[in-house]
Tab-separated table of C-alpha atoms in Angstrom:
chain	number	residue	atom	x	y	z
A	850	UNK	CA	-23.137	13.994	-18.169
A	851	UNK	CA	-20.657	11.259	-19.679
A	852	UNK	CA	-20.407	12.149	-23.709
A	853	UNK	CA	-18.763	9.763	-25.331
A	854	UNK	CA	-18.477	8.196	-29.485
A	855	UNK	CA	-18.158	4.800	-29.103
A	856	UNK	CA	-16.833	4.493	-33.087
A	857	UNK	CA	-14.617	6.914	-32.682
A	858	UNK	CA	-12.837	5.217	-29.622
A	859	UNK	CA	-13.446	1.589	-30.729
A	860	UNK	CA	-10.499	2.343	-33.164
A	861	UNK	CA	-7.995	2.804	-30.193
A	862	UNK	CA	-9.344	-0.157	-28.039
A	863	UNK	CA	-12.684	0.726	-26.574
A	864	UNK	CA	-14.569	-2.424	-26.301
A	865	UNK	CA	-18.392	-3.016	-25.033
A	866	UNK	CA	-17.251	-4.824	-21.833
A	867	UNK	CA	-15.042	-1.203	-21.211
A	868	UNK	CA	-17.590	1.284	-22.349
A	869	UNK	CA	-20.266	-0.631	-20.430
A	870	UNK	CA	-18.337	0.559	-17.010
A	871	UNK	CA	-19.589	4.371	-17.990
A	872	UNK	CA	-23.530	2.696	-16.956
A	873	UNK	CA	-22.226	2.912	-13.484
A	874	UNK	CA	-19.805	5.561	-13.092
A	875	UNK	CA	-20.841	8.443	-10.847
A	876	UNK	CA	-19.114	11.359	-12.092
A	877	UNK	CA	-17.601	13.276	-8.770
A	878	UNK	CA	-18.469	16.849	-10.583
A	879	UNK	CA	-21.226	18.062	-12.343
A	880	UNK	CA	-20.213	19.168	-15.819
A	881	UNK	CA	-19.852	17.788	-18.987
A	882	UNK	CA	-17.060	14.773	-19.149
A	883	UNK	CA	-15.638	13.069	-21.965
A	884	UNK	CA	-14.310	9.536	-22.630
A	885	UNK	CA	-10.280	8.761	-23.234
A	886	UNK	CA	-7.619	6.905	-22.940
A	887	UNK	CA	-3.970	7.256	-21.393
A	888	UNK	CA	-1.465	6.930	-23.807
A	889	UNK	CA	1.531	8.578	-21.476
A	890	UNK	CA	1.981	8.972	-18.066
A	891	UNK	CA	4.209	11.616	-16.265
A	892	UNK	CA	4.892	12.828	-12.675
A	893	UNK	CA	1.593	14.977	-12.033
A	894	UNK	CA	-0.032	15.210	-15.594
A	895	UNK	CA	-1.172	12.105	-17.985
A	896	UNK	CA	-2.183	12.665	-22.162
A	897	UNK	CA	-4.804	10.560	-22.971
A	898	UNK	CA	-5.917	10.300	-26.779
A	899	UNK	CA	-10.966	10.574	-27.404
A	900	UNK	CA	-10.563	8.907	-30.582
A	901	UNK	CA	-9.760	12.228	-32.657
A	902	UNK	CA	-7.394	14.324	-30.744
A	903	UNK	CA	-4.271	13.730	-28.418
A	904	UNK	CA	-3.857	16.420	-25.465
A	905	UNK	CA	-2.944	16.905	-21.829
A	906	UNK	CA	-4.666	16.606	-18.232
A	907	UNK	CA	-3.699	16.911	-15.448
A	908	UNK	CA	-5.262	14.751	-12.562
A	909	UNK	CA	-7.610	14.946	-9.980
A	910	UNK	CA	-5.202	14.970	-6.557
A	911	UNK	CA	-7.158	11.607	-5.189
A	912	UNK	CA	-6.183	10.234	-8.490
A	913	UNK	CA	-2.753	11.250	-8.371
A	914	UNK	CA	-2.419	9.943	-4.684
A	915	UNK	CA	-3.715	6.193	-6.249
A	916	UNK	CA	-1.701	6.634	-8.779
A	917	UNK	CA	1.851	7.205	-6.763
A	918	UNK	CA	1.024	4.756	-4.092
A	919	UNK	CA	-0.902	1.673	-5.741
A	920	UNK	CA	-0.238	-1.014	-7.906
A	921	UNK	CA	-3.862	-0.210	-9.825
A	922	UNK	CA	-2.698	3.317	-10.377
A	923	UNK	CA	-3.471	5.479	-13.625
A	924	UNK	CA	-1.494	3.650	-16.420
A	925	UNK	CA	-0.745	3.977	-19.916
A	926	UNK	CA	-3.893	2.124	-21.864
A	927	UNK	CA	-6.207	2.925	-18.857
A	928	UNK	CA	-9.766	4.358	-20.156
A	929	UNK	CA	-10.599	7.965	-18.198
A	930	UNK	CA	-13.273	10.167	-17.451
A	931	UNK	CA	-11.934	14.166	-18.838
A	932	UNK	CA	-13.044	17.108	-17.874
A	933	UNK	CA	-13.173	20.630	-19.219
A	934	UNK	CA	-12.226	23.314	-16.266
A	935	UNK	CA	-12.083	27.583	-16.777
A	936	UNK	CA	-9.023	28.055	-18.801
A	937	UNK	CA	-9.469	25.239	-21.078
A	938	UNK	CA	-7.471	23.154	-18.271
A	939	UNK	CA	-8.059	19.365	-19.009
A	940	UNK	CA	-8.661	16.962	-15.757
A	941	UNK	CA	-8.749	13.318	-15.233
A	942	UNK	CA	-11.883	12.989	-12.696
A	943	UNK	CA	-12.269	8.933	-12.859
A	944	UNK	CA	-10.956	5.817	-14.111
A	945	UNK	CA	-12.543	2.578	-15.495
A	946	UNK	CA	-11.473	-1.037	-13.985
A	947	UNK	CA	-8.780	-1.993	-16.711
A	948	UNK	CA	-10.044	-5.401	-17.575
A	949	UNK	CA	-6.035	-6.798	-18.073
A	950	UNK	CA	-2.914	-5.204	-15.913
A	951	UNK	CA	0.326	-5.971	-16.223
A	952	UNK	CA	2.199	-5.186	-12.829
A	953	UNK	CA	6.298	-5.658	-11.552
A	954	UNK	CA	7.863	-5.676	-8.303
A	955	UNK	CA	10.411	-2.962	-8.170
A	956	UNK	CA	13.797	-3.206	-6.519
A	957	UNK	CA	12.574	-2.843	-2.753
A	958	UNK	CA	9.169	-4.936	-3.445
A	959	UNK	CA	6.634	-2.467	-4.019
A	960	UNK	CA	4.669	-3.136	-6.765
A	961	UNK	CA	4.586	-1.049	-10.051
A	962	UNK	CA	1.898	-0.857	-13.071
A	963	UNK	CA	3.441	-1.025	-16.455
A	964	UNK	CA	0.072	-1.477	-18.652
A	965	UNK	CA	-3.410	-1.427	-18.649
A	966	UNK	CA	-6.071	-3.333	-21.517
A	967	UNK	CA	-3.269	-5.234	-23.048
A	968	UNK	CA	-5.172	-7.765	-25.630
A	969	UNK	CA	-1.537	-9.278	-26.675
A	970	UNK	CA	1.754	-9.059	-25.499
A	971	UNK	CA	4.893	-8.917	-27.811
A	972	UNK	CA	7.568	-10.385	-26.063
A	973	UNK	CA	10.175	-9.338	-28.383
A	974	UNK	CA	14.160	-10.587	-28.289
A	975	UNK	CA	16.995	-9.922	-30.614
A	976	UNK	CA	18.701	-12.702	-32.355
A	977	UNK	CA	22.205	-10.984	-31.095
A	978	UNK	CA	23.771	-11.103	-27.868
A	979	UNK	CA	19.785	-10.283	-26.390
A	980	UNK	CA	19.117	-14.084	-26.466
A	981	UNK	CA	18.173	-14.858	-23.329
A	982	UNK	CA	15.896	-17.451	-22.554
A	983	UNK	CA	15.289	-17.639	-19.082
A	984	UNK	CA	14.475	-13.769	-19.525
A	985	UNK	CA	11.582	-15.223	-22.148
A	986	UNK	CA	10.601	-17.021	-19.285
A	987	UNK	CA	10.252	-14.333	-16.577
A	988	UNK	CA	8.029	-12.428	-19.489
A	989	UNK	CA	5.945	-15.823	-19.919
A	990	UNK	CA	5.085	-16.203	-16.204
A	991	UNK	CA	4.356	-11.729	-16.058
A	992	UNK	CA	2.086	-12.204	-18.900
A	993	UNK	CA	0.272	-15.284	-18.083
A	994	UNK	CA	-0.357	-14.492	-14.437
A	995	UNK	CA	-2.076	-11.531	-15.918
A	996	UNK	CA	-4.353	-12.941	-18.491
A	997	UNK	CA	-2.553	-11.384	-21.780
A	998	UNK	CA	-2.313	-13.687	-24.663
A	999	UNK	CA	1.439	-13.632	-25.764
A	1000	UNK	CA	3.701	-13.904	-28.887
A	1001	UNK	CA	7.394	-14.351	-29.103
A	1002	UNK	CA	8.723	-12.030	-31.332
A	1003	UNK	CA	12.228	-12.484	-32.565
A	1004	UNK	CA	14.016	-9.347	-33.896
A	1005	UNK	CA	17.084	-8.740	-36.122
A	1006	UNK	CA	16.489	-12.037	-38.711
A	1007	UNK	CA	18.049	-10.361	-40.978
A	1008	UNK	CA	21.594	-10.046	-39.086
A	1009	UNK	CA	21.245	-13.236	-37.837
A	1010	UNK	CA	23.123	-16.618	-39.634
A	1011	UNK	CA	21.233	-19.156	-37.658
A	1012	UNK	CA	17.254	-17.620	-37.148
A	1013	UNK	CA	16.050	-21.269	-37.695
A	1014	UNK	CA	17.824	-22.702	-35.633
A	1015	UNK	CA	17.161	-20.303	-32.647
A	1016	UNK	CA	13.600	-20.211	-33.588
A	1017	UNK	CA	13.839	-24.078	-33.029
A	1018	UNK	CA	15.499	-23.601	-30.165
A	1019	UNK	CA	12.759	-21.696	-28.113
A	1020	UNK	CA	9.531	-23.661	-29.352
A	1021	UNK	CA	11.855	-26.570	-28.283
A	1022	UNK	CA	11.705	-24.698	-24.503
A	1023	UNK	CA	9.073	-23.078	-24.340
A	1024	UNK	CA	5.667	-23.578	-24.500
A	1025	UNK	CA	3.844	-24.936	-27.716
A	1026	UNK	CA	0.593	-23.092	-27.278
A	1027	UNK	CA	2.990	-19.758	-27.746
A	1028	UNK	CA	3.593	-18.027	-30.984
A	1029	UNK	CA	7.357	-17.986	-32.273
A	1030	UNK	CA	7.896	-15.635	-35.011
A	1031	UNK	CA	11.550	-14.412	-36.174
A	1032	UNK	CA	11.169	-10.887	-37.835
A	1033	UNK	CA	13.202	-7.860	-39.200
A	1034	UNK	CA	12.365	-5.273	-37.563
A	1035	UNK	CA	12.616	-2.461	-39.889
A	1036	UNK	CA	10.677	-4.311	-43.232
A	1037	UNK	CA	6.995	-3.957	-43.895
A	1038	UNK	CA	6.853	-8.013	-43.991
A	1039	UNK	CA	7.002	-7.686	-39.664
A	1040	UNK	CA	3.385	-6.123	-40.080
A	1041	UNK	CA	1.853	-8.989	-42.552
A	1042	UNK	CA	3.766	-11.422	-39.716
A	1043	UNK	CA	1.809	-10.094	-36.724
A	1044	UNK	CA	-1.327	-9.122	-39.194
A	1045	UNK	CA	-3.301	-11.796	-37.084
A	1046	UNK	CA	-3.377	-9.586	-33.545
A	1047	UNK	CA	-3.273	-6.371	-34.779
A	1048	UNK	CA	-7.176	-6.053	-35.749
A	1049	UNK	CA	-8.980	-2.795	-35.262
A	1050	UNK	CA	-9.351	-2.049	-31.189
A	1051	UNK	CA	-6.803	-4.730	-30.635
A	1052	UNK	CA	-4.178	-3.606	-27.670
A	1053	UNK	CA	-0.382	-4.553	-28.076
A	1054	UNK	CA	2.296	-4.087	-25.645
A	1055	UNK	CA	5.872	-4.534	-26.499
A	1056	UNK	CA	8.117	-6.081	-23.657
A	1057	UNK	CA	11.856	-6.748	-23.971
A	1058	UNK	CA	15.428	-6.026	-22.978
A	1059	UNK	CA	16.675	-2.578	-24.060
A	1060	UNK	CA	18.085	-2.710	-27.560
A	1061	UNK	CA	16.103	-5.738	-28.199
A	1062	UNK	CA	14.380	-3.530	-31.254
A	1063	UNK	CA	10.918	-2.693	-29.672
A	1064	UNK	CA	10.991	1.021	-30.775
A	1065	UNK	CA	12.012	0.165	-34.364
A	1066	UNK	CA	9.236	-2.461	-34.783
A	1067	UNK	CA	6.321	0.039	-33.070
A	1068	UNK	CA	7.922	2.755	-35.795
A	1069	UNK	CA	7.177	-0.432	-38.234
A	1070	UNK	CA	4.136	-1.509	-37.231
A	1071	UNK	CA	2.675	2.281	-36.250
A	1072	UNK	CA	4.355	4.269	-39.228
A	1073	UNK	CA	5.662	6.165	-36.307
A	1074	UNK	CA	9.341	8.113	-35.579
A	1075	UNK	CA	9.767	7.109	-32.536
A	1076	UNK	CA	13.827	7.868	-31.557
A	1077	UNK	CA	15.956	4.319	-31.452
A	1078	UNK	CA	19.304	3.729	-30.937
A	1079	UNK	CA	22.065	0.926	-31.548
A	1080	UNK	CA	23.493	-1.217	-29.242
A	1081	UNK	CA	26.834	-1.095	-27.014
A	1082	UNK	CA	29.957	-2.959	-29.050
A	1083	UNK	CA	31.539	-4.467	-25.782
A	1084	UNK	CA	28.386	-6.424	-24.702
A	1085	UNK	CA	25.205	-6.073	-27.300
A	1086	UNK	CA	22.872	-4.489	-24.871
A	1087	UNK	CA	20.914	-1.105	-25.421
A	1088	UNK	CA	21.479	2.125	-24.284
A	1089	UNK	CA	17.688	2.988	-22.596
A	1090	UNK	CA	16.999	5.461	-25.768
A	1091	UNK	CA	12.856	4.921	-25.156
A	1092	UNK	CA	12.612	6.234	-21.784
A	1093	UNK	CA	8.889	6.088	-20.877
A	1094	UNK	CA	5.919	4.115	-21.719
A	1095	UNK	CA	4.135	5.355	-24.811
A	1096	UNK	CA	0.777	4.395	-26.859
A	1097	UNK	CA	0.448	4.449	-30.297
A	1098	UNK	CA	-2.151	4.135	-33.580
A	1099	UNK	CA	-1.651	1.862	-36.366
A	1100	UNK	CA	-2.669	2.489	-39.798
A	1101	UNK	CA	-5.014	-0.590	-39.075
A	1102	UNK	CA	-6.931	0.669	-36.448
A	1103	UNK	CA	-4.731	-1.163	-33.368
A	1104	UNK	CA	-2.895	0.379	-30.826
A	1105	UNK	CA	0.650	-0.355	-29.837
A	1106	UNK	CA	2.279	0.388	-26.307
A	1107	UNK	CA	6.273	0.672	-26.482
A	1108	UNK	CA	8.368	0.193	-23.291
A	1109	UNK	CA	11.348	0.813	-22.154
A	1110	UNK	CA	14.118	-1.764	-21.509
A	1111	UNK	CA	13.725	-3.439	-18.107
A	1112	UNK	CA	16.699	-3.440	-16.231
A	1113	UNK	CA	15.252	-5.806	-13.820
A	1114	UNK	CA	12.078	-7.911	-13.718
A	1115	UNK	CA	11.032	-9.226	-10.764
A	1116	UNK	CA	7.746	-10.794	-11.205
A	1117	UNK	CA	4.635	-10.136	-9.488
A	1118	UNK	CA	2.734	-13.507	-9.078
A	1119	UNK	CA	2.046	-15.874	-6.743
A	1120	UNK	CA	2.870	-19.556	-6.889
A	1121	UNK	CA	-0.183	-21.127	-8.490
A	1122	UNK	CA	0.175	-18.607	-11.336
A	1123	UNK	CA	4.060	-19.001	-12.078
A	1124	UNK	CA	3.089	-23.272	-11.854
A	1125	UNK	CA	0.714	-22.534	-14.726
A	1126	UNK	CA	2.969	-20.652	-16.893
A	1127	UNK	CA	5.730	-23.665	-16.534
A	1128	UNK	CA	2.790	-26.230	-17.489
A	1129	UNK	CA	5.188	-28.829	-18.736
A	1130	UNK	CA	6.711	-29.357	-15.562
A	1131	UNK	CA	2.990	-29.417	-13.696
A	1132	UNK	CA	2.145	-32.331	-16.178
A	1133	UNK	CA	4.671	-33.792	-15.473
A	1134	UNK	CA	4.898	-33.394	-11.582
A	1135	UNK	CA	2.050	-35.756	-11.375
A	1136	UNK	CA	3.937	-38.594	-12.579
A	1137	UNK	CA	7.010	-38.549	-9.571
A	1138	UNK	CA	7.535	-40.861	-7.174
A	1139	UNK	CA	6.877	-38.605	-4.472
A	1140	UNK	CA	3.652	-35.828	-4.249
A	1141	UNK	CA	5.436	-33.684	-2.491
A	1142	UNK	CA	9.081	-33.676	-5.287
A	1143	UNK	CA	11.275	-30.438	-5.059
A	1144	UNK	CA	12.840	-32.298	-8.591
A	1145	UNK	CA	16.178	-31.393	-6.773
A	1146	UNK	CA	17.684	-35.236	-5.753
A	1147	UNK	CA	14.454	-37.188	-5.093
A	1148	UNK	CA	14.558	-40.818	-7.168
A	1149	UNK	CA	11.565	-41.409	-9.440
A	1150	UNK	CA	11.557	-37.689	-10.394
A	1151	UNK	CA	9.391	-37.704	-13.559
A	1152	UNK	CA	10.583	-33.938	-14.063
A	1153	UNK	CA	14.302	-34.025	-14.135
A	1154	UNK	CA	14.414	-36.687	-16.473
A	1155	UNK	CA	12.443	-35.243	-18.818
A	1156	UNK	CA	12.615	-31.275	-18.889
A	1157	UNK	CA	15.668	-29.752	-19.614
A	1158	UNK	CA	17.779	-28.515	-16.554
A	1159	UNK	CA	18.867	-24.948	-17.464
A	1160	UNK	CA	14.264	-24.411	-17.711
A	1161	UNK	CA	14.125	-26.280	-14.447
A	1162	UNK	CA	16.853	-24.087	-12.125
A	1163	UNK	CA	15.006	-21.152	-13.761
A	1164	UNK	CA	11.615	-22.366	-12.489
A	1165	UNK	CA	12.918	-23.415	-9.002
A	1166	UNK	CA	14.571	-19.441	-8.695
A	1167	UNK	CA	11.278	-17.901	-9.850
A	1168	UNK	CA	9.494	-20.234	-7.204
A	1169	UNK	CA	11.685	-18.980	-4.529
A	1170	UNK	CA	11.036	-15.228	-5.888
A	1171	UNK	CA	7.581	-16.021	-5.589
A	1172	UNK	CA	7.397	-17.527	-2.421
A	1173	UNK	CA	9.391	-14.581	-1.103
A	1174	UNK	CA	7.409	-11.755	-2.134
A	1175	UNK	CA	3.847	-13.688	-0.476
A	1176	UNK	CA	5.710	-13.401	2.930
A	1177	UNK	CA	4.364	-11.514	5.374
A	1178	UNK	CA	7.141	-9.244	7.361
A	1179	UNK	CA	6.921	-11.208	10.152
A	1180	UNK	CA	7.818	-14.597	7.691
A	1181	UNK	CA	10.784	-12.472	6.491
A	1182	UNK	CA	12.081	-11.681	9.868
A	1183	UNK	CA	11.808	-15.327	11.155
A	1184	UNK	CA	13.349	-16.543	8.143
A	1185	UNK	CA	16.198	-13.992	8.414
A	1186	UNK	CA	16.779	-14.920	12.199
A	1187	UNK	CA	16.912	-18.870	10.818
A	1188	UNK	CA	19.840	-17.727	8.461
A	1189	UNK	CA	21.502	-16.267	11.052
A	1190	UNK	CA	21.550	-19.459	13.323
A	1191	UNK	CA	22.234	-21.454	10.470
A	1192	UNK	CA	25.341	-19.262	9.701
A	1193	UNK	CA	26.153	-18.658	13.066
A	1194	UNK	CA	26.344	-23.227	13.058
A	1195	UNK	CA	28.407	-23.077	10.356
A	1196	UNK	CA	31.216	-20.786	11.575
A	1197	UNK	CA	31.349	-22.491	14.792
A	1198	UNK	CA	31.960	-26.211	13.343
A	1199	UNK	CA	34.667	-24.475	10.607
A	1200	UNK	CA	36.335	-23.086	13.892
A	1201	UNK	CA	35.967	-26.201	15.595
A	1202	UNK	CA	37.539	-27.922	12.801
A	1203	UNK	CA	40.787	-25.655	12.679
A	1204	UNK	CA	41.296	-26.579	16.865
């Protein structure tokens, strides 16, 4: 028996598309289960949140197998089946499809889940030494690929002397049909801002840099305490004080997800969905000379002329990202044994060249 109070739930994100999953869920054990929602995630346990009360589970061990060796593994903002054992011991027994999920490749390719039922994602930069747009770019291309409308938050407005003209600076880049919205992060105003995707049941993640000011806006925009932290002197960057993913209520009935600070993102997505996230340079693509342009040195390029160069390198290096993680092993290996004869050419016509 599922029991479950749809009210109670809508108010941290339950929607009818989500709840009407439970229709066709076949609960593996027999007793009562109840309806929740991850909002943490640690080694072998996971606290999930019914719509009235916050507490820990621990997981089911086929769960906790998916969830250390899959992509679609339990994540924070996943929706869960609970179940009361002897001892008042909580367990997660099953786990609805998310209907969004954000997903990385980690440092040796694997992939990793960050997020699940993300509505919006606040892609949130500081007007310091964070500026980074390329970065913005890499968070474009993760969100898009994944089906999560996005808005560029810019943080720290009220230390920076030039917010208009950086603000100008990224709808100038970027793409139009993207939200650009310079805030300080610690005022009540950053709340009336991003008023507009922050309805009850609405889902926000926060993605950024560390020190970029994620955990001061959630504690804004959630009336929460979560712990922040400045930034390092020498170079501007953060010092990694939020160290796990985290969900959160707002006063207004939506839910906030605060991240840490990527060190690295390396994007999951394949080539057709990084194209679609660059979609000025697809336009424009159809108007070069040649179908086939790499817009590297080919006349009658229609997209060197017109986009700007630093946006274009970026877009070639996450194409060649992209291309690299779709290889099979076997591609890797033959294109690692080309390098090799390739290097092994070069060395030979240098030593030729010295007699």
């Amino acid at each position: 028996m599922i029991n479950f109070d749809f009210e109670a739930l809508r108010r941290i994100g339950l929607t009818p598309v989500i709840a009407n999953q439970l229709y066709t869920l076949t609960p593996q054990t027999t007793g009562s289960h109840h309806v929740a929602r991850i909002t943490e995630v640690h080694r072998d346990t996971v606290n999930v949140h019914d719509g009235k009360t916050a507490f820990n589970t621990r997981i089911l061990p086929r769960l906790l197998l998916d969830k250390d060796s899959s992509d679609s593994g339990l994540a924070v903002g996943d929706w869960v089946l609970t179940e009361s054992m002897q001892h008042d011991d909580y367990w997660v027994t099953d786990r609805m499809l998310p209907i969004t999920h954000l997903t990385r490749r980690s440092n040796d390719g694997r992939r990793q889940a960050l997020a699940s039922n993300i509505d919006t994602a606040l892609l949130v930069m500081g007007l310091d030494a964070d500026f980074n747009l390329r970065r913005m770019e890499r968070y474009l291309a993760l969100t898009h690929a994944a089906g999560v409308a996005a808005v560029i938050v810019l943080t720290k407005a009220d230390v920076s002397s030039d917010t208009a003209t950086r603000v100008a600076e990224v709808e100038q880049r970027l793409s139009a049909s993207v939200p650009v919205i310079a805030v300080n992060g610690q005022s009540t105003d950053a709340a009336s801002a991003l008023a507009q995707w922050m309805a009850a049941g609405q889902t926000l993640i926060l993605l950024g840099s560390s020190g970029a000011g994620k955990s001061t806006l959630t504690n804004t925009l959630a009336s929460s305490q979560q712990q922040t932290g400045g930034v390092r002197a020498s170079d501007g960057r953060g010092q990694h004080t939020t160290t796990a993913r985290s969900l959160h209520l707002c006063p207004g009935g939506a839910c906030i997800i605060d991240t840490p600070g990527l060190r690295s993102l390396q994007l999951d997505v394949d080539e057709a969905a990084l194209s679609a996230s660059f979609e000025d340079i697809e336009a424009l693509a159809e108007l070069c000379q040649f179908r086939n342009c790499s817009h590297q040195s080919e006349p009658g390029c229609a997209v060197r002329e017109t986009v700007d160069a630093d946006r274009l390198h970026n877009y070639q290096k996450l194409l060649r990202e992209a291309r690299r993680h779709q290889q099979s092993p076997l591609d890797k290996i033959a294109d690692r044994a080309k390098w090799k004869v390739m290097m092994r050419s070069v060395k030979e016509r240098d030593r030729q060249k010295r007699g």
